[in-house]
Amino acid sequence: MYRLLIVDDDAYCQDVLSDALESEEYELHKADDGRTALRMAQRDQPDLVLLDVSMPKMDGVEVLRRLNADETTRHIPVIMVTALDSESQIAACLDNGAVDHVVKPFSNMVVRARVRAALRSYDAIQWQLSRALTDVLTDLPNRRAFDEDIARRLACWNRRQVPFSL
């Protein structure tokens, strides 16, 4: 089951997206601001984030930048959700790492299709990475996997000040 994080400052919009995705049997989590979304993404490691562009305090593009700057969350695909059909805004989202966008008001069918497509791409990339991180002969983790695991644990330790152990 895929874990999705819906980020929108409007509870109604969160509910509309949840309703659109409920038939797909996703585990849905919600955040109503950018800071909460960043904490939840680091803690819960969702498989995909649906992120509203226009939010107070920290807009969606800034949240996207921070997700991509963090070693523990940069792999998470993000679909931007916007009420503005502005080419420059959509380009800014895609240039900052979004994998897709949805314009409000949206069709439930289109939202489901875009989420499925993003998750298929994510799965394909994860499968390719897993081949790159294991020894082909033994199927055991290789040196690169070890180095990435250590880097991820150190980043987590530095951020949370929790005990470091392998």
PDB file of C-alpha atoms in Angstrom:
ATOM      1  CA  MET A   1       0.000   0.000   0.000  1.00  0.00           C
ATOM      2  CA  TYR A   2       1.361   3.387  -0.994  1.00  0.00           C
ATOM      3  CA  ARG A   3       1.578   6.182   1.573  1.00  0.00           C
ATOM      4  CA  LEU A   4       0.540   9.621   0.245  1.00  0.00           C
ATOM      5  CA  LEU A   5       0.882  12.995   1.933  1.00  0.00           C
ATOM      6  CA  ILE A   6      -1.678  15.654   0.974  1.00  0.00           C
ATOM      7  CA  VAL A   7      -0.521  19.182   1.826  1.00  0.00           C
ATOM      8  CA  ASP A   8      -3.034  22.013   1.582  1.00  0.00           C
ATOM      9  CA  ASP A   9      -3.975  24.837   3.952  1.00  0.00           C
ATOM     10  CA  ASP A  10      -7.641  24.416   2.953  1.00  0.00           C
ATOM     11  CA  ALA A  11      -9.361  21.462   4.675  1.00  0.00           C
ATOM     12  CA  TYR A  12     -11.971  21.318   1.906  1.00  0.00           C
ATOM     13  CA  CYS A  13      -9.257  20.860  -0.741  1.00  0.00           C
ATOM     14  CA  GLN A  14      -7.656  18.137   1.399  1.00  0.00           C
ATOM     15  CA  ASP A  15     -11.013  16.364   1.561  1.00  0.00           C
ATOM     16  CA  VAL A  16     -11.601  16.673  -2.198  1.00  0.00           C
ATOM     17  CA  LEU A  17      -8.196  15.120  -2.937  1.00  0.00           C
ATOM     18  CA  SER A  18      -8.788  12.421  -0.317  1.00  0.00           C
ATOM     19  CA  ASP A  19     -12.152  11.590  -1.876  1.00  0.00           C
ATOM     20  CA  ALA A  20     -10.561  11.395  -5.330  1.00  0.00           C
ATOM     21  CA  LEU A  21      -7.947   8.914  -4.084  1.00  0.00           C
ATOM     22  CA  GLU A  22      -9.922   6.827  -1.591  1.00  0.00           C
ATOM     23  CA  SER A  23     -10.915   4.196  -4.168  1.00  0.00           C
ATOM     24  CA  GLU A  24      -7.236   3.493  -4.884  1.00  0.00           C
ATOM     25  CA  GLU A  25      -6.560   2.057  -1.399  1.00  0.00           C
ATOM     26  CA  TYR A  26      -3.790   4.492  -0.486  1.00  0.00           C
ATOM     27  CA  GLU A  27      -2.746   5.299   3.052  1.00  0.00           C
ATOM     28  CA  LEU A  28      -3.534   9.024   3.132  1.00  0.00           C
ATOM     29  CA  HIS A  29      -1.940  11.543   5.508  1.00  0.00           C
ATOM     30  CA  LYS A  30      -2.706  15.270   5.623  1.00  0.00           C
ATOM     31  CA  ALA A  31      -0.779  18.398   6.542  1.00  0.00           C
ATOM     32  CA  ASP A  32      -2.159  21.935   6.519  1.00  0.00           C
ATOM     33  CA  ASP A  33       1.087  23.899   6.291  1.00  0.00           C
ATOM     34  CA  GLY A  34       4.608  23.657   4.913  1.00  0.00           C
ATOM     35  CA  ARG A  35       6.456  23.122   8.197  1.00  0.00           C
ATOM     36  CA  THR A  36       4.179  20.264   9.214  1.00  0.00           C
ATOM     37  CA  ALA A  37       4.558  18.752   5.760  1.00  0.00           C
ATOM     38  CA  LEU A  38       8.358  18.817   6.007  1.00  0.00           C
ATOM     39  CA  ARG A  39       8.292  17.148   9.438  1.00  0.00           C
ATOM     40  CA  MET A  40       5.851  14.485   8.265  1.00  0.00           C
ATOM     41  CA  ALA A  41       7.833  13.801   5.082  1.00  0.00           C
ATOM     42  CA  GLN A  42      11.043  13.307   7.072  1.00  0.00           C
ATOM     43  CA  ARG A  43       9.354  11.162   9.714  1.00  0.00           C
ATOM     44  CA  ASP A  44       6.905   9.110   7.622  1.00  0.00           C
ATOM     45  CA  GLN A  45       8.742   8.918   4.275  1.00  0.00           C
ATOM     46  CA  PRO A  46       5.627   8.991   2.051  1.00  0.00           C
ATOM     47  CA  ASP A  47       5.761   7.448  -1.402  1.00  0.00           C
ATOM     48  CA  LEU A  48       4.293  10.611  -2.968  1.00  0.00           C
ATOM     49  CA  VAL A  49       3.352  14.157  -1.922  1.00  0.00           C
ATOM     50  CA  LEU A  50       0.456  16.175  -3.355  1.00  0.00           C
ATOM     51  CA  LEU A  51       1.500  19.740  -2.544  1.00  0.00           C
ATOM     52  CA  ASP A  52      -0.559  22.925  -2.826  1.00  0.00           C
ATOM     53  CA  VAL A  53       1.387  25.793  -4.376  1.00  0.00           C
ATOM     54  CA  SER A  54      -0.349  28.687  -2.588  1.00  0.00           C
ATOM     55  CA  MET A  55      -0.099  28.455   1.201  1.00  0.00           C
ATOM     56  CA  PRO A  56       0.552  31.122   3.845  1.00  0.00           C
ATOM     57  CA  LYS A  57       3.923  31.397   5.633  1.00  0.00           C
ATOM     58  CA  MET A  58       5.721  28.880   3.385  1.00  0.00           C
ATOM     59  CA  ASP A  59       4.439  28.328  -0.146  1.00  0.00           C
ATOM     60  CA  GLY A  60       4.537  25.003  -1.932  1.00  0.00           C
ATOM     61  CA  VAL A  61       7.546  25.888  -4.091  1.00  0.00           C
ATOM     62  CA  GLU A  62       9.619  26.567  -0.959  1.00  0.00           C
ATOM     63  CA  VAL A  63       8.445  23.288   0.588  1.00  0.00           C
ATOM     64  CA  LEU A  64       9.440  21.542  -2.646  1.00  0.00           C
ATOM     65  CA  ARG A  65      12.901  23.164  -2.554  1.00  0.00           C
ATOM     66  CA  ARG A  66      13.409  22.036   1.043  1.00  0.00           C
ATOM     67  CA  LEU A  67      12.246  18.500   0.306  1.00  0.00           C
ATOM     68  CA  ASN A  68      14.739  18.302  -2.557  1.00  0.00           C
ATOM     69  CA  ALA A  69      17.559  19.807  -0.465  1.00  0.00           C
ATOM     70  CA  ASP A  70      17.155  17.171   2.263  1.00  0.00           C
ATOM     71  CA  GLU A  71      18.976  13.867   1.678  1.00  0.00           C
ATOM     72  CA  THR A  72      16.191  11.927   3.412  1.00  0.00           C
ATOM     73  CA  THR A  73      13.321  13.366   1.335  1.00  0.00           C
ATOM     74  CA  ARG A  74      14.754  14.262  -2.078  1.00  0.00           C
ATOM     75  CA  HIS A  75      13.688  10.907  -3.545  1.00  0.00           C
ATOM     76  CA  ILE A  76       9.982  11.504  -2.800  1.00  0.00           C
ATOM     77  CA  PRO A  77       8.014  12.434  -5.942  1.00  0.00           C
ATOM     78  CA  VAL A  78       5.886  15.585  -5.630  1.00  0.00           C
ATOM     79  CA  ILE A  79       2.817  16.527  -7.642  1.00  0.00           C
ATOM     80  CA  MET A  80       2.014  20.223  -7.305  1.00  0.00           C
ATOM     81  CA  VAL A  81      -1.628  21.271  -6.942  1.00  0.00           C
ATOM     82  CA  THR A  82      -2.526  24.808  -8.019  1.00  0.00           C
ATOM     83  CA  ALA A  83      -5.561  26.951  -8.709  1.00  0.00           C
ATOM     84  CA  LEU A  84      -3.585  29.113 -11.117  1.00  0.00           C
ATOM     85  CA  ASP A  85      -3.001  27.899 -14.644  1.00  0.00           C
ATOM     86  CA  SER A  86       0.069  30.109 -14.990  1.00  0.00           C
ATOM     87  CA  GLU A  87       2.768  28.740 -17.275  1.00  0.00           C
ATOM     88  CA  SER A  88       5.506  30.480 -15.286  1.00  0.00           C
ATOM     89  CA  GLN A  89       4.249  29.037 -11.992  1.00  0.00           C
ATOM     90  CA  ILE A  90       3.994  25.532 -13.435  1.00  0.00           C
ATOM     91  CA  ALA A  91       7.466  25.866 -14.952  1.00  0.00           C
ATOM     92  CA  ALA A  92       8.855  27.015 -11.575  1.00  0.00           C
ATOM     93  CA  CYS A  93       7.352  23.941  -9.913  1.00  0.00           C
ATOM     94  CA  LEU A  94       8.765  21.563 -12.510  1.00  0.00           C
ATOM     95  CA  ASP A  95      12.162  23.334 -12.485  1.00  0.00           C
ATOM     96  CA  ASN A  96      12.325  22.867  -8.712  1.00  0.00           C
ATOM     97  CA  GLY A  97      11.762  19.121  -8.912  1.00  0.00           C
ATOM     98  CA  ALA A  98       8.023  18.466  -9.127  1.00  0.00           C
ATOM     99  CA  VAL A  99       7.209  15.418 -11.235  1.00  0.00           C
ATOM    100  CA  ASP A 100       3.808  16.722 -12.335  1.00  0.00           C
ATOM    101  CA  HIS A 101       1.063  19.228 -11.564  1.00  0.00           C
ATOM    102  CA  VAL A 102      -2.726  19.294 -11.278  1.00  0.00           C
ATOM    103  CA  VAL A 103      -4.821  22.426 -11.804  1.00  0.00           C
ATOM    104  CA  LYS A 104      -7.867  23.077  -9.592  1.00  0.00           C
ATOM    105  CA  PRO A 105     -10.669  22.356 -10.139  1.00  0.00           C
ATOM    106  CA  PHE A 106      -9.544  18.937 -11.241  1.00  0.00           C
ATOM    107  CA  SER A 107     -11.107  15.737 -12.413  1.00  0.00           C
ATOM    108  CA  ASN A 108     -10.878  12.844  -9.963  1.00  0.00           C
ATOM    109  CA  MET A 109     -10.015  10.546 -12.849  1.00  0.00           C
ATOM    110  CA  VAL A 110      -7.102  12.774 -13.907  1.00  0.00           C
ATOM    111  CA  VAL A 111      -5.780  13.033 -10.327  1.00  0.00           C
ATOM    112  CA  ARG A 112      -5.867   9.241  -9.929  1.00  0.00           C
ATOM    113  CA  ALA A 113      -4.142   8.735 -13.295  1.00  0.00           C
ATOM    114  CA  ARG A 114      -1.381  11.257 -12.528  1.00  0.00           C
ATOM    115  CA  VAL A 115      -0.759   9.741  -9.091  1.00  0.00           C
ATOM    116  CA  ARG A 116      -0.590   6.227 -10.563  1.00  0.00           C
ATOM    117  CA  ALA A 117       1.821   7.416 -13.286  1.00  0.00           C
ATOM    118  CA  ALA A 118       4.078   9.155 -10.750  1.00  0.00           C
ATOM    119  CA  LEU A 119       4.116   6.061  -8.531  1.00  0.00           C
ATOM    120  CA  ARG A 120       4.944   3.802 -11.507  1.00  0.00           C
ATOM    121  CA  SER A 121       7.902   6.039 -12.367  1.00  0.00           C
ATOM    122  CA  TYR A 122       8.971   6.103  -8.714  1.00  0.00           C
ATOM    123  CA  ASP A 123       8.817   2.295  -8.527  1.00  0.00           C
ATOM    124  CA  ALA A 124      10.893   1.949 -11.710  1.00  0.00           C
ATOM    125  CA  ILE A 125      13.559   4.298 -10.369  1.00  0.00           C
ATOM    126  CA  GLN A 126      13.619   2.536  -6.994  1.00  0.00           C
ATOM    127  CA  TRP A 127      14.024  -0.830  -8.743  1.00  0.00           C
ATOM    128  CA  GLN A 128      16.942   0.505 -10.796  1.00  0.00           C
ATOM    129  CA  LEU A 129      18.541   1.973  -7.685  1.00  0.00           C
ATOM    130  CA  SER A 130      18.166  -1.293  -5.806  1.00  0.00           C
ATOM    131  CA  ARG A 131      20.133  -3.043  -8.612  1.00  0.00           C
ATOM    132  CA  ALA A 132      22.806  -0.336  -8.283  1.00  0.00           C
ATOM    133  CA  LEU A 133      23.021  -0.864  -4.532  1.00  0.00           C
ATOM    134  CA  THR A 134      23.375  -4.652  -4.522  1.00  0.00           C
ATOM    135  CA  ASP A 135      26.013  -7.035  -5.712  1.00  0.00           C
ATOM    136  CA  VAL A 136      24.720  -8.773  -8.846  1.00  0.00           C
ATOM    137  CA  LEU A 137      26.225 -12.142  -7.900  1.00  0.00           C
ATOM    138  CA  THR A 138      25.280 -12.338  -4.203  1.00  0.00           C
ATOM    139  CA  ASP A 139      22.330  -9.886  -4.128  1.00  0.00           C
ATOM    140  CA  LEU A 140      23.858  -8.419  -0.940  1.00  0.00           C
ATOM    141  CA  PRO A 141      24.220  -4.664  -0.284  1.00  0.00           C
ATOM    142  CA  ASN A 142      27.394  -3.232  -1.838  1.00  0.00           C
ATOM    143  CA  ARG A 143      29.755  -0.454  -0.728  1.00  0.00           C
ATOM    144  CA  ARG A 144      27.566   2.264  -2.263  1.00  0.00           C
ATOM    145  CA  ALA A 145      24.555   1.003  -0.290  1.00  0.00           C
ATOM    146  CA  PHE A 146      26.653   1.060   2.893  1.00  0.00           C
ATOM    147  CA  ASP A 147      27.866   4.625   2.215  1.00  0.00           C
ATOM    148  CA  GLU A 148      24.324   5.864   1.496  1.00  0.00           C
ATOM    149  CA  ASP A 149      22.955   4.170   4.601  1.00  0.00           C
ATOM    150  CA  ILE A 150      25.638   5.797   6.771  1.00  0.00           C
ATOM    151  CA  ALA A 151      24.988   9.217   5.201  1.00  0.00           C
ATOM    152  CA  ARG A 152      21.229   8.863   5.772  1.00  0.00           C
ATOM    153  CA  ARG A 153      21.704   7.818   9.403  1.00  0.00           C
ATOM    154  CA  LEU A 154      24.148  10.667  10.079  1.00  0.00           C
ATOM    155  CA  ALA A 155      21.752  13.203   8.552  1.00  0.00           C
ATOM    156  CA  CYS A 156      18.951  11.837  10.733  1.00  0.00           C
ATOM    157  CA  TRP A 157      21.165  11.945  13.812  1.00  0.00           C
ATOM    158  CA  ASN A 158      22.261  15.519  13.125  1.00  0.00           C
ATOM    159  CA  ARG A 159      18.662  16.642  12.583  1.00  0.00           C
ATOM    160  CA  ARG A 160      17.091  14.875  15.546  1.00  0.00           C
ATOM    161  CA  GLN A 161      20.044  14.467  17.913  1.00  0.00           C
ATOM    162  CA  VAL A 162      19.144  10.800  18.445  1.00  0.00           C
ATOM    163  CA  PRO A 163      21.640   8.021  19.236  1.00  0.00           C
ATOM    164  CA  PHE A 164      23.599   6.833  16.239  1.00  0.00           C
ATOM    165  CA  SER A 165      23.856   3.068  15.717  1.00  0.00           C
ATOM    166  CA  LEU A 166      24.017   0.651  12.825  1.00  0.00           C
TER     167      LEU A 166
END
